[in-house]
């Protein structure tokens, strides 16, 4: 083992960070070891050059079973990445990964955690490079790609390592068992307990947040002793390929087989995720994406523990507010950020048709909708600011949904194109808002289905109570990653909390400042709950990691 990554040095370097993470998941306070401001990084401007140096080349990983090279990513900003990745032969790659597991298992929870933290530290040092990779595969604006694709994703990875460590060390490594037998000699056993991984984990990446959604599963499985095969979304391979490259480098330097972490890039139209998901070597699957494929994984990948984040219909109930302008500004930002291409973005705004009470006087349904539309227009009126908030539409399907909004109902806020000064071929659009009436049966088919992207529905309901009933039904039938509520009534607030507790959805109340319903903080907030149809797991809690390993006991006479 190279001296620079000896176990002692890794513990000296990272044990303090792990201990702070362990403390913070208990206190739920704010903390992050990874700075989110570009000025904190020595070569922030070098990120673009590092990204450009990757374009037009093969991304070599020296992993077993490469039978071809594949690629084809096109940036939502209109440029071709032209990076080629190794395509795997599963019959060669998966046995090699499985063979790497025993030495990693035997290293123990602390050693694995230290290696994982070294991987995260090296990823963090290259955050400016990762930012451009995330930007040009997801369409996020550069600032968001830097933060969400960099430090915030790294936070979620570290959080998963912390939970994994807690669950594994809950049981001691050894124990002496003595049972008194009265006048006879006592019975005695010496016992050992080992956290044994399931085998190979499969991470199926998404297009919009390849690192943020990918790192929790990757590091939860790796920290619990599993090997991890990363199958990126074909439009967003580069950020996860960089991640795999860093992981393999660290594992090698720490004296472990690099094949504990490998990449599975797919050929166009291949459907590799479905093939891999049914392989007997795959024992854990982490998936973010459509409900259809998530449901298929849950039904068919029976040999694996499957964690899915799928689609939901996120809802905000507007009953009343004591900060009308703040509410409008907060909602306008939430609807605009990354063009609504977040699994946490609000879609349905439930507003009583008779209006709401505010600090600016009573406001009718039409006034609330018009004022919110004006707030979005004001936020995005300057094209430079609009580009910085919106990013680009990630794929043609999102654009098609946006263009179809005009046929869904009365348009309260029309979308407009925005020209990007640096990328003229980028597809940048402001959000659209559609007015619908919950009392009309044909409207329900529209707002009760997820419309992923920059389209929201201002849904008129008969009363706040009707809105609460509709909220409950929406969560129960469609799922929700987030729920928002605005009210000055303690009783309505109590009812909102009761609905979300009974239906198991995460609730944000009366946000009017710089915290938004579609943002969550690692170590403190739970992303999803695992208790409604939108996701069967939460990021991150003990349940997210505990089934990735099992305890095996060996007993000997004392």
Coordinates of C-alpha atoms in Angstrom, one line a residue:
X1 CA 0.0 0.0 0.0
X2 CA 1.5 3.4 -0.9
X3 CA 2.6 5.3 2.1
X4 CA 0.6 8.4 1.1
X5 CA -2.7 6.5 1.5
X6 CA -1.8 4.3 4.5
X7 CA -4.7 3.6 6.8
X8 CA -3.1 5.7 9.5
X9 CA -2.8 8.8 7.2
X10 CA -6.4 8.3 5.9
X11 CA -7.7 8.3 9.5
X12 CA -5.6 11.4 10.4
X13 CA -6.9 13.1 7.3
X14 CA -10.6 12.2 7.4
X15 CA -11.7 10.9 10.8
X16 CA -12.5 14.4 12.1
X17 CA -14.8 15.0 9.1
X18 CA -16.6 11.7 9.6
X19 CA -17.0 12.5 13.3
X20 CA -18.5 15.9 12.5
X21 CA -20.9 14.2 9.9
X22 CA -21.9 11.7 12.6
X23 CA -22.7 14.5 15.0
X24 CA -24.6 16.6 12.5
X25 CA -26.9 13.8 11.3
X26 CA -27.9 13.6 15.0
X27 CA -28.3 17.3 15.7
X28 CA -29.7 18.2 12.2
X29 CA -27.8 21.5 12.2
X30 CA -26.3 23.2 9.2
X31 CA -22.8 22.0 8.3
X32 CA -20.8 21.3 5.1
X33 CA -17.1 20.5 4.7
X34 CA -17.3 21.4 1.0
X35 CA -17.4 25.1 0.2
X36 CA -20.0 26.1 -2.4
X37 CA -18.4 29.4 -3.5
X38 CA -16.0 29.2 -6.5
X39 CA -13.5 31.5 -4.8
X40 CA -12.8 28.8 -2.3
X41 CA -11.2 26.7 -5.0
X42 CA -7.6 27.4 -6.1
X43 CA -8.2 27.0 -9.8
X44 CA -11.9 27.7 -10.3
X45 CA -11.2 29.2 -13.8
X46 CA -9.3 26.0 -14.8
X47 CA -12.5 24.0 -14.7
X48 CA -13.5 25.0 -18.2
X49 CA -10.1 24.1 -19.6
X50 CA -10.2 20.7 -17.9
X51 CA -13.6 20.0 -19.3
X52 CA -12.6 21.1 -22.8
X53 CA -9.6 18.8 -22.6
X54 CA -11.9 15.8 -22.2
X55 CA -13.9 16.6 -25.3
X56 CA -13.1 14.7 -28.5
X57 CA -11.3 11.9 -26.7
X58 CA -11.7 8.4 -25.3
X59 CA -12.4 8.3 -21.5
X60 CA -10.1 5.4 -20.6
X61 CA -10.7 3.6 -17.3
X62 CA -8.7 0.4 -17.7
X63 CA -11.6 -1.7 -16.4
X64 CA -12.2 -5.4 -17.4
X65 CA -14.5 -6.5 -20.2
X66 CA -14.5 -3.5 -22.5
X67 CA -15.9 -4.7 -25.8
X68 CA -16.5 -1.4 -27.6
X69 CA -16.5 2.4 -27.2
X70 CA -19.7 4.4 -27.0
X71 CA -20.8 8.0 -26.5
X72 CA -22.9 10.7 -28.2
X73 CA -23.7 13.2 -25.5
X74 CA -24.9 16.6 -26.8
X75 CA -25.0 19.5 -24.4
X76 CA -28.4 21.1 -23.8
X77 CA -26.4 24.3 -24.6
X78 CA -25.9 23.0 -28.2
X79 CA -22.3 21.7 -28.3
X80 CA -21.2 18.1 -28.9
X81 CA -19.1 16.6 -26.2
X82 CA -17.7 13.8 -28.4
X83 CA -16.4 11.7 -25.5
X84 CA -16.2 8.0 -25.9
X85 CA -16.6 5.6 -23.0
X86 CA -15.9 1.9 -22.5
X87 CA -18.9 -0.3 -23.1
X88 CA -18.8 -3.4 -20.9
X89 CA -19.3 -7.1 -21.5
X90 CA -21.2 -7.9 -18.3
X91 CA -20.1 -11.6 -18.5
X92 CA -16.5 -10.4 -18.0
X93 CA -17.0 -7.2 -15.9
X94 CA -19.4 -8.4 -13.2
X95 CA -17.4 -11.5 -12.1
X96 CA -14.3 -9.3 -11.9
X97 CA -16.2 -6.8 -9.7
X98 CA -17.6 -9.6 -7.5
X99 CA -14.0 -11.0 -7.0
X100 CA -12.9 -7.6 -5.7
X101 CA -15.5 -7.6 -2.8
X102 CA -13.9 -9.9 -0.2
X103 CA -10.8 -7.8 0.5
X104 CA -13.0 -4.7 0.7
X105 CA -15.4 -6.5 3.0
X106 CA -12.6 -7.5 5.3
X107 CA -11.2 -4.0 5.6
X108 CA -14.0 -3.1 7.9
X109 CA -16.4 -0.1 8.2
X110 CA -13.8 2.5 9.3
X111 CA -11.3 1.8 6.6
X112 CA -14.1 1.8 3.9
X113 CA -15.4 5.1 5.3
X114 CA -11.9 6.7 5.1
X115 CA -11.4 5.6 1.5
X116 CA -14.9 7.0 0.6
X117 CA -14.0 10.3 2.2
X118 CA -10.8 10.5 0.3
X119 CA -12.7 9.9 -2.9
X120 CA -15.1 12.7 -2.0
X121 CA -12.2 15.0 -1.1
X122 CA -10.6 14.5 -4.5
X123 CA -13.9 15.0 -6.3
X124 CA -14.3 18.2 -4.3
X125 CA -10.9 19.5 -5.3
X126 CA -12.0 19.1 -8.9
X127 CA -15.4 20.8 -8.4
X128 CA -14.8 23.4 -11.1
X129 CA -14.3 20.7 -13.7
X130 CA -17.3 18.7 -12.5
X131 CA -19.4 21.9 -12.7
X132 CA -18.8 22.2 -16.5
X133 CA -19.4 18.5 -16.9
X134 CA -22.7 18.7 -15.1
X135 CA -23.7 21.9 -16.9
X136 CA -23.2 20.4 -20.3
X137 CA -25.0 17.2 -19.6
X138 CA -27.9 18.4 -17.5
X139 CA -28.5 21.9 -18.8
X140 CA -28.1 23.4 -15.3
X141 CA -26.8 27.0 -15.3
X142 CA -23.1 27.1 -14.3
X143 CA -23.6 28.4 -10.8
X144 CA -26.2 25.8 -10.0
X145 CA -24.1 23.1 -11.7
X146 CA -21.1 24.2 -9.5
X147 CA -23.1 24.0 -6.3
X148 CA -25.7 21.2 -6.8
X149 CA -23.4 19.1 -9.0
X150 CA -20.4 19.8 -6.7
X151 CA -20.5 20.5 -3.0
X152 CA -24.2 19.7 -2.5
X153 CA -23.8 16.4 -4.2
X154 CA -20.6 15.7 -2.2
X155 CA -22.6 16.5 1.0
X156 CA -25.1 13.9 0.1
X157 CA -22.4 11.3 -0.6
X158 CA -20.8 12.0 2.8
X159 CA -24.1 11.9 4.5
X160 CA -24.6 8.4 3.1
X161 CA -21.2 7.3 4.3
X162 CA -22.0 8.6 7.8
X163 CA -25.3 6.7 8.0
X164 CA -23.6 3.6 6.6
X165 CA -20.9 3.8 9.3
X166 CA -23.5 4.2 12.1
X167 CA -25.5 1.1 11.0
X168 CA -22.4 -1.1 10.6
X169 CA -20.8 -0.3 14.0
X170 CA -24.1 -0.6 15.9
X171 CA -23.0 -4.2 16.5
X172 CA -19.6 -4.8 18.1
X173 CA -17.0 -6.8 16.2
X174 CA -16.5 -9.2 19.0
X175 CA -18.4 -10.3 22.1
X176 CA -17.9 -12.8 25.0
X177 CA -21.0 -14.7 25.9
X178 CA -21.2 -16.3 29.3
X179 CA -24.3 -18.1 30.6
X180 CA -24.3 -19.2 34.2
X181 CA -25.2 -22.8 34.9
X182 CA -25.7 -22.8 38.6
X183 CA -23.3 -25.3 40.2
X184 CA -22.0 -26.4 36.8
X185 CA -19.4 -24.6 34.8
X186 CA -20.9 -21.7 32.8
X187 CA -21.4 -22.0 29.1
X188 CA -19.1 -19.7 27.2
X189 CA -18.9 -18.6 23.6
X190 CA -16.6 -16.2 21.8
X191 CA -18.5 -14.4 19.0
X192 CA -17.4 -12.3 16.0
X193 CA -19.7 -10.2 13.9
X194 CA -19.0 -9.0 10.4
X195 CA -20.9 -6.6 8.2
X196 CA -21.2 -8.6 4.9
X197 CA -22.2 -6.8 1.7
X198 CA -24.8 -8.0 -0.6
X199 CA -22.5 -8.1 -3.6
X200 CA -22.5 -5.6 -6.5
X201 CA -24.6 -2.5 -6.4
X202 CA -26.0 -0.9 -9.6
X203 CA -26.5 2.9 -9.7
X204 CA -28.8 3.9 -12.6
X205 CA -28.1 7.6 -13.1
X206 CA -30.5 10.4 -14.2
X207 CA -30.2 13.1 -16.8
X208 CA -30.9 16.1 -14.6
X209 CA -28.8 15.6 -11.4
X210 CA -26.3 12.9 -12.3
X211 CA -24.1 13.5 -9.2
X212 CA -26.6 14.8 -6.7
X213 CA -28.9 11.8 -7.2
X214 CA -26.1 9.4 -7.9
X215 CA -23.8 9.9 -5.0
X216 CA -26.1 8.7 -2.2
X217 CA -26.5 5.2 -3.6
X218 CA -23.0 5.0 -4.8
X219 CA -21.4 5.8 -1.5
X220 CA -24.0 4.0 0.6
X221 CA -23.2 0.8 -1.2
X222 CA -19.5 1.3 -1.4
X223 CA -19.2 2.2 2.3
X224 CA -21.1 -1.0 3.3
X225 CA -18.7 -3.2 1.4
X226 CA -20.3 -3.6 -2.0
X227 CA -18.8 -3.1 -5.4
X228 CA -20.6 -0.5 -7.4
X229 CA -21.4 -0.5 -11.1
X230 CA -22.4 3.0 -12.3
X231 CA -24.8 3.0 -15.3
X232 CA -25.2 6.7 -16.3
X233 CA -28.1 8.2 -18.3
X234 CA -26.8 8.2 -21.9
X235 CA -27.2 12.0 -22.0
X236 CA -25.3 12.5 -18.8
X237 CA -22.3 10.1 -18.7
X238 CA -19.4 12.5 -18.2
X239 CA -20.0 13.6 -14.5
X240 CA -20.3 10.0 -13.4
X241 CA -17.4 8.8 -15.5
X242 CA -15.2 11.4 -13.8
X243 CA -16.5 10.1 -10.5
X244 CA -15.7 6.5 -11.4
X245 CA -12.2 7.5 -12.5
X246 CA -11.5 9.3 -9.2
X247 CA -12.8 6.3 -7.2
X248 CA -10.7 3.8 -9.1
X249 CA -7.6 6.0 -8.6
X250 CA -8.1 6.3 -4.8
X251 CA -8.9 2.6 -4.4
X252 CA -5.7 1.7 -6.2
X253 CA -3.6 4.0 -4.1
X254 CA -5.2 2.7 -0.9
X255 CA -4.3 -0.9 -1.9
X256 CA -7.8 -2.1 -2.9
X257 CA -8.9 -3.5 -6.3
X258 CA -10.0 -0.6 -8.5
X259 CA -12.7 -2.9 -10.0
X260 CA -14.8 -2.2 -6.9
X261 CA -16.1 0.8 -8.9
X262 CA -16.8 0.5 -12.6
X263 CA -18.7 2.3 -15.4
X264 CA -21.3 0.8 -17.7
X265 CA -21.9 3.2 -20.6
X266 CA -24.6 2.0 -23.1
X267 CA -24.9 1.9 -26.8
X268 CA -27.7 4.0 -28.4
X269 CA -31.0 2.3 -27.8
X270 CA -29.4 -0.7 -26.0
X271 CA -31.4 -0.6 -22.8
X272 CA -28.5 -1.7 -20.7
X273 CA -30.0 -0.8 -17.4
X274 CA -32.8 -3.5 -17.9
X275 CA -30.2 -6.1 -18.8
X276 CA -27.9 -5.4 -15.8
X277 CA -30.8 -5.1 -13.4
X278 CA -31.7 -8.8 -13.8
X279 CA -28.2 -10.1 -13.5
X280 CA -27.7 -12.4 -10.5
X281 CA -24.6 -10.5 -9.4
X282 CA -26.6 -7.3 -9.0
X283 CA -27.9 -7.3 -5.4
X284 CA -28.6 -3.6 -4.8
X285 CA -30.1 -1.1 -7.3
X286 CA -30.4 2.7 -6.9
X287 CA -32.6 4.4 -9.5
X288 CA -33.8 7.9 -10.2
X289 CA -36.1 8.5 -13.1
X290 CA -39.5 7.7 -14.6
X291 CA -42.2 5.9 -12.7
X292 CA -42.7 3.3 -15.4
X293 CA -39.1 2.0 -15.3
X294 CA -39.0 2.4 -11.5
X295 CA -42.1 0.2 -11.1
X296 CA -40.6 -2.3 -13.5
X297 CA -37.4 -2.5 -11.4
X298 CA -39.4 -3.0 -8.2
X299 CA -41.5 -5.8 -9.8
X300 CA -38.8 -7.6 -11.7
X301 CA -35.3 -7.2 -10.1
X302 CA -36.3 -9.6 -7.3
X303 CA -32.8 -10.7 -6.5
X304 CA -31.9 -7.1 -5.5
X305 CA -32.7 -4.5 -2.9
X306 CA -34.2 -1.8 -5.0
X307 CA -34.3 1.9 -4.1
X308 CA -36.2 4.2 -6.4
X309 CA -37.0 7.8 -6.7
X310 CA -39.7 8.2 -9.3
X311 CA -42.2 10.9 -10.3
X312 CA -44.7 12.7 -8.1
X313 CA -47.0 15.7 -8.2
X314 CA -45.6 18.3 -5.8
X315 CA -48.3 20.6 -4.5
X316 CA -48.5 24.0 -2.7
X317 CA -51.7 24.9 -0.8
X318 CA -52.2 28.7 -0.5
X319 CA -54.7 29.6 2.2
X320 CA -53.4 32.9 3.5
X321 CA -50.2 34.8 4.2
X322 CA -48.8 37.6 6.3
X323 CA -46.1 38.4 3.7
X324 CA -47.8 38.5 0.3
X325 CA -44.9 39.9 -1.6
X326 CA -42.5 37.5 0.1
X327 CA -44.7 34.5 -0.8
X328 CA -44.9 35.6 -4.5
X329 CA -41.2 36.1 -4.7
X330 CA -40.5 32.7 -3.1
X331 CA -42.9 30.9 -5.3
X332 CA -41.6 32.7 -8.5
X333 CA -38.1 31.6 -7.7
X334 CA -39.2 28.0 -7.0
X335 CA -41.1 27.8 -10.3
X336 CA -38.2 29.3 -12.3
X337 CA -35.1 27.5 -10.8
X338 CA -33.6 25.2 -13.5
X339 CA -36.7 25.6 -15.6
X340 CA -38.7 23.5 -13.1
X341 CA -36.6 20.4 -14.0
X342 CA -36.3 19.3 -10.4
X343 CA -38.2 16.5 -8.8
X344 CA -38.9 18.9 -6.0
X345 CA -40.4 21.8 -8.0
X346 CA -44.0 22.7 -7.2
X347 CA -46.4 21.8 -10.0
X348 CA -49.9 22.4 -8.5
X349 CA -50.8 25.6 -6.7
X350 CA -54.1 25.0 -4.9
X351 CA -55.9 28.4 -4.4
X352 CA -59.4 28.9 -3.0
X353 CA -61.6 30.3 -5.8
X354 CA -63.0 32.9 -3.3
X355 CA -59.4 34.2 -2.7
X356 CA -57.1 34.4 0.3
X357 CA -56.3 36.7 3.1
X358 CA -53.0 38.6 3.0
X359 CA -51.2 41.5 4.7
X360 CA -52.1 43.5 1.6
X361 CA -55.8 42.8 2.0
X362 CA -58.0 40.1 0.5
X363 CA -56.8 38.8 -2.9
X364 CA -59.1 36.9 -5.3
X365 CA -58.0 33.8 -7.1
X366 CA -57.5 35.7 -10.3
X367 CA -55.4 38.4 -8.5
X368 CA -53.2 35.8 -6.8
X369 CA -52.5 34.1 -10.2
X370 CA -51.9 37.4 -12.0
X371 CA -49.6 38.7 -9.3
X372 CA -47.6 35.4 -9.2
X373 CA -47.3 35.6 -13.0
X374 CA -46.1 39.1 -12.7
X375 CA -43.5 38.1 -10.0
X376 CA -42.1 35.4 -12.4
X377 CA -42.0 38.0 -15.2
X378 CA -40.2 40.4 -12.9
X379 CA -37.7 37.8 -11.8
X380 CA -36.9 36.7 -15.3
X381 CA -37.3 40.0 -17.2
X382 CA -33.6 40.5 -17.6
X383 CA -32.2 37.9 -19.9
X384 CA -28.8 37.7 -18.1
X385 CA -30.6 36.9 -14.9
X386 CA -33.0 34.6 -16.6
X387 CA -30.2 32.5 -18.1
X388 CA -28.5 32.3 -14.7
X389 CA -31.6 30.9 -13.1
X390 CA -33.3 28.9 -15.9
X391 CA -30.4 27.0 -17.4
X392 CA -31.4 25.1 -20.6
X393 CA -34.1 22.6 -21.3
X394 CA -32.5 19.2 -20.7
X395 CA -34.2 17.3 -23.5
X396 CA -36.8 17.5 -26.3
X397 CA -39.4 15.8 -24.2
X398 CA -39.4 18.7 -21.7
X399 CA -39.7 21.2 -24.6
X400 CA -42.6 19.3 -26.0
X401 CA -44.5 19.4 -22.7
X402 CA -43.9 23.1 -22.4
X403 CA -45.2 23.7 -25.9
X404 CA -48.3 21.6 -25.2
X405 CA -49.2 23.8 -22.2
X406 CA -51.3 26.1 -24.4
X407 CA -53.7 23.3 -25.0
X408 CA -54.1 22.4 -21.4
X409 CA -56.2 25.4 -20.2
X410 CA -56.2 29.2 -19.9
X411 CA -52.6 30.5 -20.0
X412 CA -51.9 32.8 -17.0
X413 CA -48.2 33.1 -17.8
X414 CA -46.9 32.5 -21.3
X415 CA -43.4 31.1 -21.8
X416 CA -40.9 33.0 -23.9
X417 CA -37.6 32.1 -25.4
X418 CA -34.4 33.5 -24.0
X419 CA -31.2 33.9 -26.0
X420 CA -28.1 32.7 -24.3
X421 CA -25.1 35.0 -25.1
X422 CA -22.5 32.3 -25.0
X423 CA -24.5 29.4 -26.4
X424 CA -26.9 30.5 -29.2
X425 CA -28.2 27.0 -29.8
X426 CA -29.3 26.5 -26.2
X427 CA -33.0 26.0 -25.7
X428 CA -33.9 28.4 -22.8
X429 CA -37.5 29.1 -22.0
X430 CA -39.3 30.9 -19.2
X431 CA -42.0 29.0 -17.3
X432 CA -45.6 28.7 -18.2
X433 CA -48.6 28.7 -15.8
X434 CA -52.0 27.3 -16.7
X435 CA -55.3 28.1 -14.9
X436 CA -57.4 25.1 -14.1
X437 CA -60.6 24.5 -12.1
X438 CA -60.6 21.4 -9.8
X439 CA -64.4 21.2 -10.1
X440 CA -64.1 20.4 -13.8
X441 CA -63.6 16.6 -14.4
X442 CA -61.5 17.1 -17.5
X443 CA -59.0 19.3 -15.6
X444 CA -58.1 16.6 -13.1
X445 CA -56.6 14.4 -15.8
X446 CA -54.2 17.3 -16.5
X447 CA -53.1 18.4 -13.0
X448 CA -53.1 14.9 -11.4
X449 CA -50.3 13.7 -13.7
X450 CA -46.7 14.9 -13.4
X451 CA -45.8 17.4 -16.1
X452 CA -42.0 17.5 -15.6
X453 CA -40.5 20.8 -16.6
X454 CA -41.4 24.5 -16.6
X455 CA -45.2 24.1 -16.5
X456 CA -47.3 24.7 -13.3
X457 CA -51.0 24.7 -12.7
X458 CA -52.9 27.3 -10.7
X459 CA -55.8 25.1 -9.6
X460 CA -59.0 26.8 -8.2
X461 CA -60.5 24.8 -5.3
X462 CA -63.8 25.5 -3.6
X463 CA -62.2 26.1 -0.2
X464 CA -59.1 25.5 1.9
X465 CA -60.7 22.3 3.1
X466 CA -61.3 21.1 -0.4
X467 CA -57.7 21.9 -1.1
X468 CA -56.6 19.8 1.9
X469 CA -58.7 16.9 0.6
X470 CA -57.2 17.2 -2.9
X471 CA -53.7 17.5 -1.4
X472 CA -54.2 14.3 0.5
X473 CA -55.5 12.4 -2.5
X474 CA -52.7 13.7 -4.7
X475 CA -50.0 12.5 -2.3
X476 CA -51.7 9.1 -1.8
X477 CA -52.4 8.4 -5.5
X478 CA -49.5 10.2 -7.3
X479 CA -46.9 10.8 -4.6
X480 CA -45.0 13.9 -3.8
X481 CA -41.3 14.7 -3.1
X482 CA -42.3 18.1 -1.6
X483 CA -45.4 19.8 -0.2
X484 CA -45.7 23.5 0.5
X485 CA -48.3 25.5 2.5
X486 CA -49.1 29.1 3.2
X487 CA -51.4 30.0 6.0
X488 CA -51.8 32.3 9.0
X489 CA -54.3 29.9 10.6
X490 CA -53.0 27.6 13.3
X491 CA -55.8 25.2 12.5
X492 CA -55.0 25.1 8.8
X493 CA -51.3 24.6 9.7
X494 CA -52.3 21.7 12.0
X495 CA -54.3 20.1 9.2
X496 CA -51.5 20.5 6.7
X497 CA -49.1 18.8 9.1
X498 CA -51.7 16.0 9.7
X499 CA -52.2 15.4 6.0
X500 CA -48.4 15.2 5.4
X501 CA -47.8 13.0 8.4
X502 CA -50.6 10.6 7.5
X503 CA -49.5 10.5 3.8
X504 CA -45.8 10.6 4.6
X505 CA -44.7 13.7 2.6
X506 CA -42.1 16.4 3.5
X507 CA -43.8 19.7 4.2
X508 CA -42.4 23.3 4.1
X509 CA -44.6 26.0 5.6
X510 CA -44.7 29.8 4.9
X511 CA -41.4 30.1 3.1
X512 CA -40.9 33.7 2.1
X513 CA -37.2 34.3 2.3
X514 CA -34.1 32.6 0.8
X515 CA -35.1 29.0 1.5
X516 CA -37.2 27.3 -1.2
X517 CA -39.5 24.3 -1.2
X518 CA -37.4 22.6 -3.9
X519 CA -34.1 22.8 -2.0
X520 CA -33.0 20.4 0.7
X521 CA -29.8 20.5 2.8
X522 CA -27.8 17.3 3.5
X523 CA -27.4 16.2 7.1
X524 CA -30.6 18.1 8.1
X525 CA -33.3 17.7 5.5
X526 CA -34.7 14.4 4.2
X527 CA -35.1 14.3 0.4
X528 CA -38.3 12.3 -0.1
X529 CA -39.7 10.1 2.6
X530 CA -40.0 6.6 1.2
X531 CA -43.6 6.6 2.3
X532 CA -45.6 7.6 -0.7
X533 CA -45.5 6.6 -4.4
X534 CA -42.9 9.2 -5.4
X535 CA -40.1 7.3 -3.8
X536 CA -39.5 4.1 -1.8
X537 CA -36.5 5.6 0.1
X538 CA -35.4 8.8 1.7
X539 CA -32.1 10.6 1.3
X540 CA -30.8 9.9 3.7
X541 CA -31.8 7.8 6.7
X542 CA -30.8 4.5 8.3
X543 CA -33.3 2.6 6.2
X544 CA -31.4 3.8 3.1
X545 CA -28.3 2.0 4.1
X546 CA -29.1 -0.8 6.5
X547 CA -30.3 -3.4 3.9
X548 CA -27.2 -3.0 1.8
X549 CA -25.4 -5.4 4.2
X550 CA -26.1 -8.2 6.6
X551 CA -24.4 -9.2 9.8
X552 CA -22.8 -12.7 9.8
X553 CA -21.9 -14.2 13.2
X554 CA -19.3 -16.8 13.9
X555 CA -19.4 -18.6 17.3
X556 CA -16.6 -20.5 19.0
X557 CA -16.2 -22.0 22.5
X558 CA -14.7 -19.4 24.8

